[in-house]
Each structure stands twice: as C-alpha cells, then as structure tokens.
mmCIF file of C-alpha atoms in Angstrom:
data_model
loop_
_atom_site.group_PDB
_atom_site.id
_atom_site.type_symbol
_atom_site.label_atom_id
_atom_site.label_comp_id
_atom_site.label_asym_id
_atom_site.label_seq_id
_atom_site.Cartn_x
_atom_site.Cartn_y
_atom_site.Cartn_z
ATOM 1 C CA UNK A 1 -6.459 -20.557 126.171
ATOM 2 C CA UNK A 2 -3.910 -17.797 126.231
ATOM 3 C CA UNK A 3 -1.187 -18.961 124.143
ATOM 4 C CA UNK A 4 2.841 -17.179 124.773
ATOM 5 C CA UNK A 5 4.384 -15.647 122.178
ATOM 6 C CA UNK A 6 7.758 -14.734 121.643
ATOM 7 C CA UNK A 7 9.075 -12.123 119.181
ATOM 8 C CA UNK A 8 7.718 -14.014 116.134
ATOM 9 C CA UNK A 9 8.694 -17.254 117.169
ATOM 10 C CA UNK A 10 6.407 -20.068 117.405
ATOM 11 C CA UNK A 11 3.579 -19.708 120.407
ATOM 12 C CA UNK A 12 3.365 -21.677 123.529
ATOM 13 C CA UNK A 13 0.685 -23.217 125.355
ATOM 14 C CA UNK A 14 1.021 -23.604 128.967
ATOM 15 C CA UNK A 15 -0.787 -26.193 131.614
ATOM 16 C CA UNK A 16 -0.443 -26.835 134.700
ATOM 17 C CA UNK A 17 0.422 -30.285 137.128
ATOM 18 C CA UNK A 18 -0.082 -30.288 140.131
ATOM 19 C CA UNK A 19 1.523 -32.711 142.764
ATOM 20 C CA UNK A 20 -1.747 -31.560 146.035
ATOM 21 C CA UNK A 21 1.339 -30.501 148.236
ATOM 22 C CA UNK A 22 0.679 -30.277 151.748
ATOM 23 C CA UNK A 23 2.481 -26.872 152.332
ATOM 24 C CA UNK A 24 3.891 -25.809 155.300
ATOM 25 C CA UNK A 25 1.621 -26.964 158.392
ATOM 26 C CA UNK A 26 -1.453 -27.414 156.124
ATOM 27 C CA UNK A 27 -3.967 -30.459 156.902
ATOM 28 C CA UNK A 28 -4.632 -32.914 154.139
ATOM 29 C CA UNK A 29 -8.372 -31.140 153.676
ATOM 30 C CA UNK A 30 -6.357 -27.584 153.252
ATOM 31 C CA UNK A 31 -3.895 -28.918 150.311
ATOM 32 C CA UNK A 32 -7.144 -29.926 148.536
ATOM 33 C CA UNK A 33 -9.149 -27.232 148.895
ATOM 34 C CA UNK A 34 -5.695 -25.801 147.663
ATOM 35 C CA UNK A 35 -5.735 -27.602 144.863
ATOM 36 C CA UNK A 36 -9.539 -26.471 144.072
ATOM 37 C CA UNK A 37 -8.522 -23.091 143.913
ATOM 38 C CA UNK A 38 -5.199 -23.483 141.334
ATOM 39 C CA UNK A 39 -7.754 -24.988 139.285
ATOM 40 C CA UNK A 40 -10.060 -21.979 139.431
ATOM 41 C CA UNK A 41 -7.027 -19.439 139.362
ATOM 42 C CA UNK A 42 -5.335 -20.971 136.315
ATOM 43 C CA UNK A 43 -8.229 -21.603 134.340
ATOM 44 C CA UNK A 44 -9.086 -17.623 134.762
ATOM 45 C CA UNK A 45 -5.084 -16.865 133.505
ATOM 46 C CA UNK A 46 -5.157 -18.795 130.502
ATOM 47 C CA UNK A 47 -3.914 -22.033 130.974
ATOM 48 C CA UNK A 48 -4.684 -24.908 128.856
ATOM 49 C CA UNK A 49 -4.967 -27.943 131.409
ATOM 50 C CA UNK A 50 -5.256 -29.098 135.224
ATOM 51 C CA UNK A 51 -4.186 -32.437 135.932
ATOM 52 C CA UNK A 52 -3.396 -33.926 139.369
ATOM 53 C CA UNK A 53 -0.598 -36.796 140.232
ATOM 54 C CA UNK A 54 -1.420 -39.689 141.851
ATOM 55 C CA UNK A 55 0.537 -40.776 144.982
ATOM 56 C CA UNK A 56 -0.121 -42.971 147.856
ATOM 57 C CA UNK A 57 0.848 -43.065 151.672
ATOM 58 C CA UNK A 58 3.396 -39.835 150.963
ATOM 59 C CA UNK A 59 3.429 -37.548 153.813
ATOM 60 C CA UNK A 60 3.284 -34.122 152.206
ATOM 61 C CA UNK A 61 1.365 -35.292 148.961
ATOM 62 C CA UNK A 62 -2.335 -35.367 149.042
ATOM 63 C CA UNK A 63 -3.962 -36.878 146.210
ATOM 64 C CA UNK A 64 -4.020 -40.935 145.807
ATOM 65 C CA UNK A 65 -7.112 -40.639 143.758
ATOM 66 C CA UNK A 66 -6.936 -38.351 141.012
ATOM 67 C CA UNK A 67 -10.468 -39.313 139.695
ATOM 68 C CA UNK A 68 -12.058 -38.248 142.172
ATOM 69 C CA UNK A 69 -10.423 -34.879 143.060
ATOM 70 C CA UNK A 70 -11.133 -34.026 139.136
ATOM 71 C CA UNK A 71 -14.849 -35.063 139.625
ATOM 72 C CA UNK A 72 -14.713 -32.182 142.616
ATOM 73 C CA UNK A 73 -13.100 -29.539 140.553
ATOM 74 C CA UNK A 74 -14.787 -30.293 137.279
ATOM 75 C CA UNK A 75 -17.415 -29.167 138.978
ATOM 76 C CA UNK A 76 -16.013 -25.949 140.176
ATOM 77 C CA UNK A 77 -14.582 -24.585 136.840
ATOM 78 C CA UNK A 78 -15.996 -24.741 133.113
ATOM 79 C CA UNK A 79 -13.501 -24.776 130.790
ATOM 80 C CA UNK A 80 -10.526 -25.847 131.440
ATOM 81 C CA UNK A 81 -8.816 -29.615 130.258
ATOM 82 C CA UNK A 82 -8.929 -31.748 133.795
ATOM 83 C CA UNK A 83 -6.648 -34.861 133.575
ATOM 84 C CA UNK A 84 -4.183 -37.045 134.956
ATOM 85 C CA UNK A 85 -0.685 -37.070 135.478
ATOM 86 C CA UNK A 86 -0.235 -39.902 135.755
ATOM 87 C CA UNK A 87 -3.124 -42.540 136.897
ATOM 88 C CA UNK A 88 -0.618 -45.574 137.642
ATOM 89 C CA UNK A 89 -2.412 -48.211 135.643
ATOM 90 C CA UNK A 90 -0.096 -51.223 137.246
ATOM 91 C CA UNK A 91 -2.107 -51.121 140.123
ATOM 92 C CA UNK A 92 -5.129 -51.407 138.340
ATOM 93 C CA UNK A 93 -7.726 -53.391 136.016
ATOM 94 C CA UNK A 94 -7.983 -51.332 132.394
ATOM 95 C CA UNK A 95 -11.867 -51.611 132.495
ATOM 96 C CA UNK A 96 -12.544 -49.742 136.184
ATOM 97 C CA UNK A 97 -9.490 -46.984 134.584
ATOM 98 C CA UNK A 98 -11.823 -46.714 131.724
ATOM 99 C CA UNK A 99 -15.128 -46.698 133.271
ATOM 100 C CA UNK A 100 -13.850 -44.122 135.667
ATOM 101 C CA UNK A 101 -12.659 -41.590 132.906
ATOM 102 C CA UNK A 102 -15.586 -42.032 130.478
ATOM 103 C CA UNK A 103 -17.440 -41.404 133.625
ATOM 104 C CA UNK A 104 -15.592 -37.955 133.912
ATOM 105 C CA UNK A 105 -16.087 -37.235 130.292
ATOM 106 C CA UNK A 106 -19.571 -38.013 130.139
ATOM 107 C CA UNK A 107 -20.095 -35.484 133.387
ATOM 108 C CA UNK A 108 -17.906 -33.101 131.562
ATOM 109 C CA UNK A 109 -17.849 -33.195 127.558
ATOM 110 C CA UNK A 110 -14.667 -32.241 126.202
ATOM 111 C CA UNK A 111 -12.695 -31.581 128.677
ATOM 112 C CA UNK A 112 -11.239 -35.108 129.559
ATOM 113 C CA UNK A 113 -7.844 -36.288 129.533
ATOM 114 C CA UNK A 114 -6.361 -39.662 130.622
ATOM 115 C CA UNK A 115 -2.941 -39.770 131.606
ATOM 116 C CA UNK A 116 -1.022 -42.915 132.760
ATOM 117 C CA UNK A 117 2.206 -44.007 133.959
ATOM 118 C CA UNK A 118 3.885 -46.845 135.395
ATOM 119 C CA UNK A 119 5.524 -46.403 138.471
ATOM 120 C CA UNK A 120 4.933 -47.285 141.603
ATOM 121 C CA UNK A 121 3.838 -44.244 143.336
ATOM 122 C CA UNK A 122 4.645 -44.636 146.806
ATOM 123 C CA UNK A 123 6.786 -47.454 148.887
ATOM 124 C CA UNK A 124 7.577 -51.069 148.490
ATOM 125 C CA UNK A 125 5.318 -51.836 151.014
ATOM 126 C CA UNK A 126 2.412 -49.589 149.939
ATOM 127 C CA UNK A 127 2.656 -51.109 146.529
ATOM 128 C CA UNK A 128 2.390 -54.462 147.600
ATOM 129 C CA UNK A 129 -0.581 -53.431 150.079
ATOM 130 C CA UNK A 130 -2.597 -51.996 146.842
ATOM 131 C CA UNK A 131 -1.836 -53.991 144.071
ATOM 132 C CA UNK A 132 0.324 -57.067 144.928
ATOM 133 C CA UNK A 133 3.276 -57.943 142.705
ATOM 134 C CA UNK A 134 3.788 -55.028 141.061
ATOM 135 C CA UNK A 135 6.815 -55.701 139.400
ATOM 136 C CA UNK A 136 4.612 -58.243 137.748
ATOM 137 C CA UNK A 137 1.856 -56.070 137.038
ATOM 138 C CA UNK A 138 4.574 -53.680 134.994
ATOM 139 C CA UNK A 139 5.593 -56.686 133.248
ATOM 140 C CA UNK A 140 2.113 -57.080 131.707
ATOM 141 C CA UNK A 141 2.073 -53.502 131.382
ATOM 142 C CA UNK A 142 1.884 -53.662 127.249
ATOM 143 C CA UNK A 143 -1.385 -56.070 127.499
ATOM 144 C CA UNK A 144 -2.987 -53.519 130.216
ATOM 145 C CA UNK A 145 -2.569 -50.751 127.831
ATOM 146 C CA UNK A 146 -3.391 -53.137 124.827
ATOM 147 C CA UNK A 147 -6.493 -53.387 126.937
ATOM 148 C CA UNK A 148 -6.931 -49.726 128.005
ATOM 149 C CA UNK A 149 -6.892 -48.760 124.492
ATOM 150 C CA UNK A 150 -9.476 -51.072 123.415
ATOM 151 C CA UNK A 151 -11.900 -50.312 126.082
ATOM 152 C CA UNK A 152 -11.763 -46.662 125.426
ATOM 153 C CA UNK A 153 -12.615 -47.701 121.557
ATOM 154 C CA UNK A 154 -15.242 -50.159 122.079
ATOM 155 C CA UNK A 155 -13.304 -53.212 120.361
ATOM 156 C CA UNK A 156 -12.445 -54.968 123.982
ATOM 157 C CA UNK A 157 -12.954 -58.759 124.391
ATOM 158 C CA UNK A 158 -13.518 -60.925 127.635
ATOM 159 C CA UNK A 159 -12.465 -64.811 126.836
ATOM 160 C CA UNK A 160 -14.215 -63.740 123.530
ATOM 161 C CA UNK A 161 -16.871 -62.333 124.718
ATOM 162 C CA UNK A 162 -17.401 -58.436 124.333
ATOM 163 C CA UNK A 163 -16.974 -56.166 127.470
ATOM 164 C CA UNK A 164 -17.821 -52.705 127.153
ATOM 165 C CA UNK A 165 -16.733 -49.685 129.493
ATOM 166 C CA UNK A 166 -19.796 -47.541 130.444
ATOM 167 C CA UNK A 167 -20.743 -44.500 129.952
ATOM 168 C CA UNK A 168 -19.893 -44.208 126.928
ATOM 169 C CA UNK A 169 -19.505 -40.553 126.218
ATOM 170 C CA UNK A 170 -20.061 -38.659 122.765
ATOM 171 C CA UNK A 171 -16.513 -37.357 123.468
ATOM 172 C CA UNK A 172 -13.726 -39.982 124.367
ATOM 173 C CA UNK A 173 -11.026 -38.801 127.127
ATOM 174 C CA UNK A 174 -7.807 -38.761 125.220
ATOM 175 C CA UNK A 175 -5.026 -41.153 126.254
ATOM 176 C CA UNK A 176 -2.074 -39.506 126.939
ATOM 177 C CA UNK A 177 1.265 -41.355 128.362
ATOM 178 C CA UNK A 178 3.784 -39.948 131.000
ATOM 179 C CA UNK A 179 7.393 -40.933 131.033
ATOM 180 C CA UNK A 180 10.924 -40.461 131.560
ATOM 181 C CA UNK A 181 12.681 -42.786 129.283
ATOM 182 C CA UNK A 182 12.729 -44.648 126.054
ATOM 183 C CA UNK A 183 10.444 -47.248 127.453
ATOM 184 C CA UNK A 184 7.949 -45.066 128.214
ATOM 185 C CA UNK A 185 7.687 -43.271 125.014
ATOM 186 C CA UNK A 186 7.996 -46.553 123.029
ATOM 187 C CA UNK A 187 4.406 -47.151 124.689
ATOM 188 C CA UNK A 188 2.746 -44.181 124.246
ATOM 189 C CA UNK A 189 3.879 -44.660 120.089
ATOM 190 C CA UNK A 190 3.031 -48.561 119.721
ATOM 191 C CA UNK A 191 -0.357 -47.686 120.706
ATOM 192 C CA UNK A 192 -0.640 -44.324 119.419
ATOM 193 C CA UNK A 193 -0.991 -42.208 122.794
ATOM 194 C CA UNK A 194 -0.116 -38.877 123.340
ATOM 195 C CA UNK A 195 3.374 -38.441 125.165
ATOM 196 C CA UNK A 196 3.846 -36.783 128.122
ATOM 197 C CA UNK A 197 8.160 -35.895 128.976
ATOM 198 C CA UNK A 198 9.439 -35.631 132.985
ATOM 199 C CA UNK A 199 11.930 -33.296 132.571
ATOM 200 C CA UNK A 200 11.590 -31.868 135.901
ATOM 201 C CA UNK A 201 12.422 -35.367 137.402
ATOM 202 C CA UNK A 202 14.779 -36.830 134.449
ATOM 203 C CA UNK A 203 18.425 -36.698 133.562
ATOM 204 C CA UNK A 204 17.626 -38.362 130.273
ATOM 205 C CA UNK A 205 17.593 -36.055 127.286
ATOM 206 C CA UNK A 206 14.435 -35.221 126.346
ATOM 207 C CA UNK A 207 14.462 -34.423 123.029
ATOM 208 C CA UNK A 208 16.424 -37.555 122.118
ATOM 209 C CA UNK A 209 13.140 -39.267 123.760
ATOM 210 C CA UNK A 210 10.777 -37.213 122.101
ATOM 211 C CA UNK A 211 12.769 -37.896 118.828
ATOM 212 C CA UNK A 212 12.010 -42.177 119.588
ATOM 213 C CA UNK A 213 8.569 -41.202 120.169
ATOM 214 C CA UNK A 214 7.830 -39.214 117.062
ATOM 215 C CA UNK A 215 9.826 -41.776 114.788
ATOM 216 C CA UNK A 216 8.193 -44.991 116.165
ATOM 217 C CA UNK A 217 5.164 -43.154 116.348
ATOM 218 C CA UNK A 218 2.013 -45.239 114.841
ATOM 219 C CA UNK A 219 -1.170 -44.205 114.285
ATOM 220 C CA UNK A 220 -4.471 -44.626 116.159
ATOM 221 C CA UNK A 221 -8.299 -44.418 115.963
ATOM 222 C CA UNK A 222 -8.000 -41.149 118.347
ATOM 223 C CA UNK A 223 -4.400 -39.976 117.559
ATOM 224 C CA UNK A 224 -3.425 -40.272 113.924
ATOM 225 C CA UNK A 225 -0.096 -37.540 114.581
ATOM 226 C CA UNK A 226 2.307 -38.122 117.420
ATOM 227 C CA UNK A 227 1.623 -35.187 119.936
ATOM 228 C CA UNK A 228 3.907 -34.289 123.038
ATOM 229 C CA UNK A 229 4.146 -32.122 125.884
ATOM 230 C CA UNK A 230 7.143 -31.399 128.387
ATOM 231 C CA UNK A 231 6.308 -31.300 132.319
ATOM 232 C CA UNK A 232 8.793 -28.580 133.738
ATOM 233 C CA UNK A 233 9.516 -27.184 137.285
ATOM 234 C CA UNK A 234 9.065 -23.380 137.659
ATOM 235 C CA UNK A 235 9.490 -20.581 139.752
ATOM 236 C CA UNK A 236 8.251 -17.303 138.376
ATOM 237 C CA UNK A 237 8.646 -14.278 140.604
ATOM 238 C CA UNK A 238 8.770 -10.104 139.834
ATOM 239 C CA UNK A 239 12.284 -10.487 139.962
ATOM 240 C CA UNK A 240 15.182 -12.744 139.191
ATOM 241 C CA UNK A 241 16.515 -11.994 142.932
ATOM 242 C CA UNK A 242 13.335 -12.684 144.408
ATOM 243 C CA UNK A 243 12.496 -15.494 142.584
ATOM 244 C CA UNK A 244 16.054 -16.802 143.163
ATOM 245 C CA UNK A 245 14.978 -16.683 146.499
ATOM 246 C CA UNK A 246 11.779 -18.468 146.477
ATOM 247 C CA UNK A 247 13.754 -21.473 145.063
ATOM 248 C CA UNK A 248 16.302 -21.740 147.869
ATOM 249 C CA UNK A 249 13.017 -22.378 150.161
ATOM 250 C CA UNK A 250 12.295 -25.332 148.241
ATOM 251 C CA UNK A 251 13.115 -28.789 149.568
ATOM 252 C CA UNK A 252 16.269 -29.774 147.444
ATOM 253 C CA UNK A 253 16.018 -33.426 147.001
ATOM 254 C CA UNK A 254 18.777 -33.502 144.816
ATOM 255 C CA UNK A 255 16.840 -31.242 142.512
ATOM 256 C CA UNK A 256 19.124 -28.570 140.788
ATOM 257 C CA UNK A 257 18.077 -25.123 139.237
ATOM 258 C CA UNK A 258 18.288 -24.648 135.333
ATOM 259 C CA UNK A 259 19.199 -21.373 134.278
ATOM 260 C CA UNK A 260 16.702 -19.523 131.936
ATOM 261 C CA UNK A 261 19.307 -17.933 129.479
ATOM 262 C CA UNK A 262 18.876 -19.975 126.395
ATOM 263 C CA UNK A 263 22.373 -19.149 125.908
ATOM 264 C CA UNK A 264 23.705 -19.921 128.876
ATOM 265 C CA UNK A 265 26.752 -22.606 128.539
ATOM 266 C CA UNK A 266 24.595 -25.207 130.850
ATOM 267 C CA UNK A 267 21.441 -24.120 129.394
ATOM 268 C CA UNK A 268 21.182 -27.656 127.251
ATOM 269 C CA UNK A 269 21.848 -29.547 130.237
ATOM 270 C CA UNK A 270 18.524 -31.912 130.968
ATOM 271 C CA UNK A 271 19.911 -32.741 134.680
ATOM 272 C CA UNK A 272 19.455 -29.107 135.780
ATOM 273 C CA UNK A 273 15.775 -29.360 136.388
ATOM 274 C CA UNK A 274 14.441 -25.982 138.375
ATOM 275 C CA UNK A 275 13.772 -23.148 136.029
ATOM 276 C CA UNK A 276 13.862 -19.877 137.949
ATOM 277 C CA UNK A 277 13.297 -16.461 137.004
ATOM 278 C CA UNK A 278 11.007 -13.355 135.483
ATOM 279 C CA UNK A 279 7.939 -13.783 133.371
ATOM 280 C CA UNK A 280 10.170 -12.429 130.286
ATOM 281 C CA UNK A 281 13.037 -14.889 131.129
ATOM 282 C CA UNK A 282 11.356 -18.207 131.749
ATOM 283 C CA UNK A 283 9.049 -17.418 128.418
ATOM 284 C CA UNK A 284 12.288 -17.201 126.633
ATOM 285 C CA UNK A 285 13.833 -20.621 128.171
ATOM 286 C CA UNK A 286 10.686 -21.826 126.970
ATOM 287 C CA UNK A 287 10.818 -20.792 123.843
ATOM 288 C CA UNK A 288 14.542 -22.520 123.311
ATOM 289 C CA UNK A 289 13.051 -25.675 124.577
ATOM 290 C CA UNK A 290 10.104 -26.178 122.727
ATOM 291 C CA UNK A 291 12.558 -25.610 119.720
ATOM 292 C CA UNK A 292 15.140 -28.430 120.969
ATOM 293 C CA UNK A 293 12.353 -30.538 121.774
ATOM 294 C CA UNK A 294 10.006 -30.071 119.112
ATOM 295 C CA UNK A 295 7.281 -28.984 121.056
ATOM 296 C CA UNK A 296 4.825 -26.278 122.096
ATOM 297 C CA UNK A 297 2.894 -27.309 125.016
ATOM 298 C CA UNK A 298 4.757 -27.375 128.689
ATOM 299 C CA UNK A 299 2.879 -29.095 132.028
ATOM 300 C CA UNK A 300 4.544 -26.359 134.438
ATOM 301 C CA UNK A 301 4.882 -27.841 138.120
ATOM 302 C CA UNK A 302 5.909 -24.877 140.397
ATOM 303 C CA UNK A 303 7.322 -26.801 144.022
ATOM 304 C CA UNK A 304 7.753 -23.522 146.043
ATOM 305 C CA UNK A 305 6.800 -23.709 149.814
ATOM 306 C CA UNK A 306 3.911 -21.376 150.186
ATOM 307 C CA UNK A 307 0.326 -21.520 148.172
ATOM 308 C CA UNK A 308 0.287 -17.803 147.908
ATOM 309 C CA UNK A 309 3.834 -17.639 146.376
ATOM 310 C CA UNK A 310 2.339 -20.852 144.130
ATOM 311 C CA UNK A 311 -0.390 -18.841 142.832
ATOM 312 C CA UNK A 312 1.753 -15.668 141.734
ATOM 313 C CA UNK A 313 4.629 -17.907 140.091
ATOM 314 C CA UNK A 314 1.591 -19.057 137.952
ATOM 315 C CA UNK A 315 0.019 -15.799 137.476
ATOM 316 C CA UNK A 316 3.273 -13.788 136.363
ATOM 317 C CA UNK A 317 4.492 -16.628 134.083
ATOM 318 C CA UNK A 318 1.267 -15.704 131.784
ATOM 319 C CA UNK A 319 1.826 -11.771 132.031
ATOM 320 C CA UNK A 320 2.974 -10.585 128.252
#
C-alpha cells in the first residue's frame, strides 16, 4: 500500500468506494465491467481497499449485491482489501451475511472486509418488496448485529442450540460499520466494530462523531482499539481549473464543493462535501482532516461523469 505523506506530517492511507455508476449511456454489464477494472487500476496505484455499495432498483447504480461482484473481482486482482460499503443488514438474516463473507474470506485469505449499514438502500416500495417492514427490521437492528458479531466469532446460539456460520476461514473478515450520525457510531463501539464516517453525504460533524465513537468505544475479540476511516468525495485533475471543471459535470443533487485550502475560512465546514483540486492540494486537505478527525485512512468516492476522467482523478491523487 502506498501510503501519502505530507512534509513530515503524519501519512495517509487511501481506499477507494465505489458506488458501480452507470456513466453516461453505459449498460448495466458496462458499469460492472467498469467496476472490474477500478479494482485492477487502484490496486496497481497503491490503494489500500475496494469496496462496493449496495443499492437496489436505482437507475444509474449497478450493484444490489456486493458479495457477489467482490467474488468476481477477487478473482481478478491479488492483493488488494475487497469489502463492503455498506451490506444493509436490515434486509437480511445475520447468519446468510456471515456465511456469505466467511465464504469470501475463505476464497480469499486476508483480504476480507465486512461493512454494514442500515439504511434502506433504495425506495419505500423496493424496501418493502425485499425485506418487509423495514422500519421494524432497523428497530431490531442492535440484536442483528448482536447476532452478526457472534456468528463471525463462533459463540452464536439458535433457541439454545449452537448455529455455526460456514466456512469458517483461518482469517475472519473484519466488521467494520458505516454511518452518518451518532447512532451509527454508537453501534459500531457497543460491539466493538470498526467505524466507517459519510462525510461526503453528511452535514453532521464528523469529528464530533468520531469523538462518540472513540470514547464509547469497547473492546472486542477482533478489535481491541477503536479504528476509523472517513469516506470523502473527490475530484483530482492536472489542474485546479480543469478539475474545477470536471466537478461542474457532476449531477448536483444538492451536493456542494469543499475547498481544499486547509485554511480556507469554510474549510471546517462538514456540509461542503465535494473536494476538488490538484494531487498537491487535495493531499493537503487531507492532511488537515485526518488531523481534525483523528484519522489516517480516507474511502475516496470520485462521482465525475466519465470512467476515463474516474480513473485519472484516482491515479493523480496518488502521484507524490
């Protein structure tokens, strides 16, 4: 892994998450062959991590099962962390989510991780039409992790009666959870999870989250330190012009750009989501959030409107 560093500072790991856009007039079988080759790409430049999202019946967003894309591109890489960001466990029953991503780590040791999250994912309707209630299923949502958690450590009982997820692999996926809020990150430290931060799709301060996290933070048999990571958009182009330009392609959705001087008078402002820039510049905006947030590893999403232009926003952001 190629880790960023930044005049002395403290170094940065980078990953990657990707949404499996449908770009442009690309078929569904073209944004996942897409999604293939980001995988390959990144994993060449450096980065840490691939993980896919998991949506369902969105028009321009191509992956509803993320299991099964990283089966397919586990296979085409060798190193690289494959995971998910999130799997949406209200939908579904803890021991098929566990089966499926000891599965994965048994086909590909070491290199598993298991994201959840808990919302929705798609419509009203299409909620109802996969899981039923699902504001009821995110009610139970502390028991399903409860669950989760002791599935993936062999300690899960059935009416009393032990139930075990198989495979079991000789290296566990590790549980990560993906949030926006409080709520989320008083999960992921009750039952000692990794902690994923939207800031790309939050207006809640992050580090004030990531501060909750940490402090409430108890240990577990696979995590015994609290551990975070930020999710950020980015648009990394040769130039600030041209990658100011890139961003005014993108489809605004409310979403607003963030500049990358760290000393900018709205730099501290969580609600401006879109970094934009150089290499040099983004690396430093970074490098000021890892220090408010206390962190060192980022999952870049980069939501430009052309694979190609995709593909060199990730390249250039790892150029020294």
């Amino acid at each position: 892994m190629i880790w960023i560093s930044n005049g002395g500072k403290s170094q940065l790991k980078l990953s990657v998450l990707d949404l499996v856009p449908r770009l442009g007039e690309s078929s569904f079988e073209e944004a996942l062959q897409q999604a293939v080759i980001l995988a390959q790409k990144v994993e060449a430049w450096g980065y840490g991590r691939y993980w896919a999202a998991e949506h369902h019946d969105l028009e321009h967003l191509s992956c509803a099962s993320p299991e099964i894309l990283l089966a397919h591109i586990g296979a085409r890489t060798t190193r690289i962390r494959l995971g998910s960001g999130a799997v949406l466990l209200p939908h579904y029953s803890p021991l098929k989510v566990a089966e499926n991503f000891r599965m994965l780590a048994a086909l590909y040791p070491g290199r598993i991780d298991l994201g959840i999250g808990r919302a929705p994912g798609g419509s009203a309707h299409t909620s109802l039409a996969l899981s039923g209630n699902f504001l009821g299923h995110v009610a139970d949502l502390p028991q399903r992790i409860r669950a989760l958690t002791e599935l993936l450590e062999d300690r899960y009982r059935y009416e009393d009666v032990p139930v075990a997820a198989k495979p079991v692999p000789a290296t566990p996926p590790v549980m990560w959870m993906l949030g926006t809020n409080t709520k989320s990150a008083g999960y992921a430290a009750e039952f000692g999870t990794g902690y994923v931060f939207g800031q790309f799709m939050s207006d809640t301060d992050g580090a004030e989250v990531l501060q909750a996290y940490r402090e409430a933070f108890l240990p577990s048999a696979h995590l015994q330190e609290p551990c975070a990571m930020v999710a950020v958009s980015v648009v990394c182009a040769e130039t600030e012009e041209q990658a100011k330009k890139l961003a005014t392609q993108i489809p605004r959705r409310g979403q607003r750009t963030m500049p990358t001087d760290p000393s900018g008078s709205d730099s501290s402002d969580p609600s401006q989501r879109l970094i934009i820039g150089t290499s040099a510049s983004i690396r430093n905006r970074l490098q000021h959030m890892a220090e408010q947030y206390r962190c060192d590893e980022f999952l870049i999403v980069t939501p430009v409107s052309d694979y190609n232009a995709r593909l060199e926003s990730y390249r250039l952001l790892m150029e020294q």
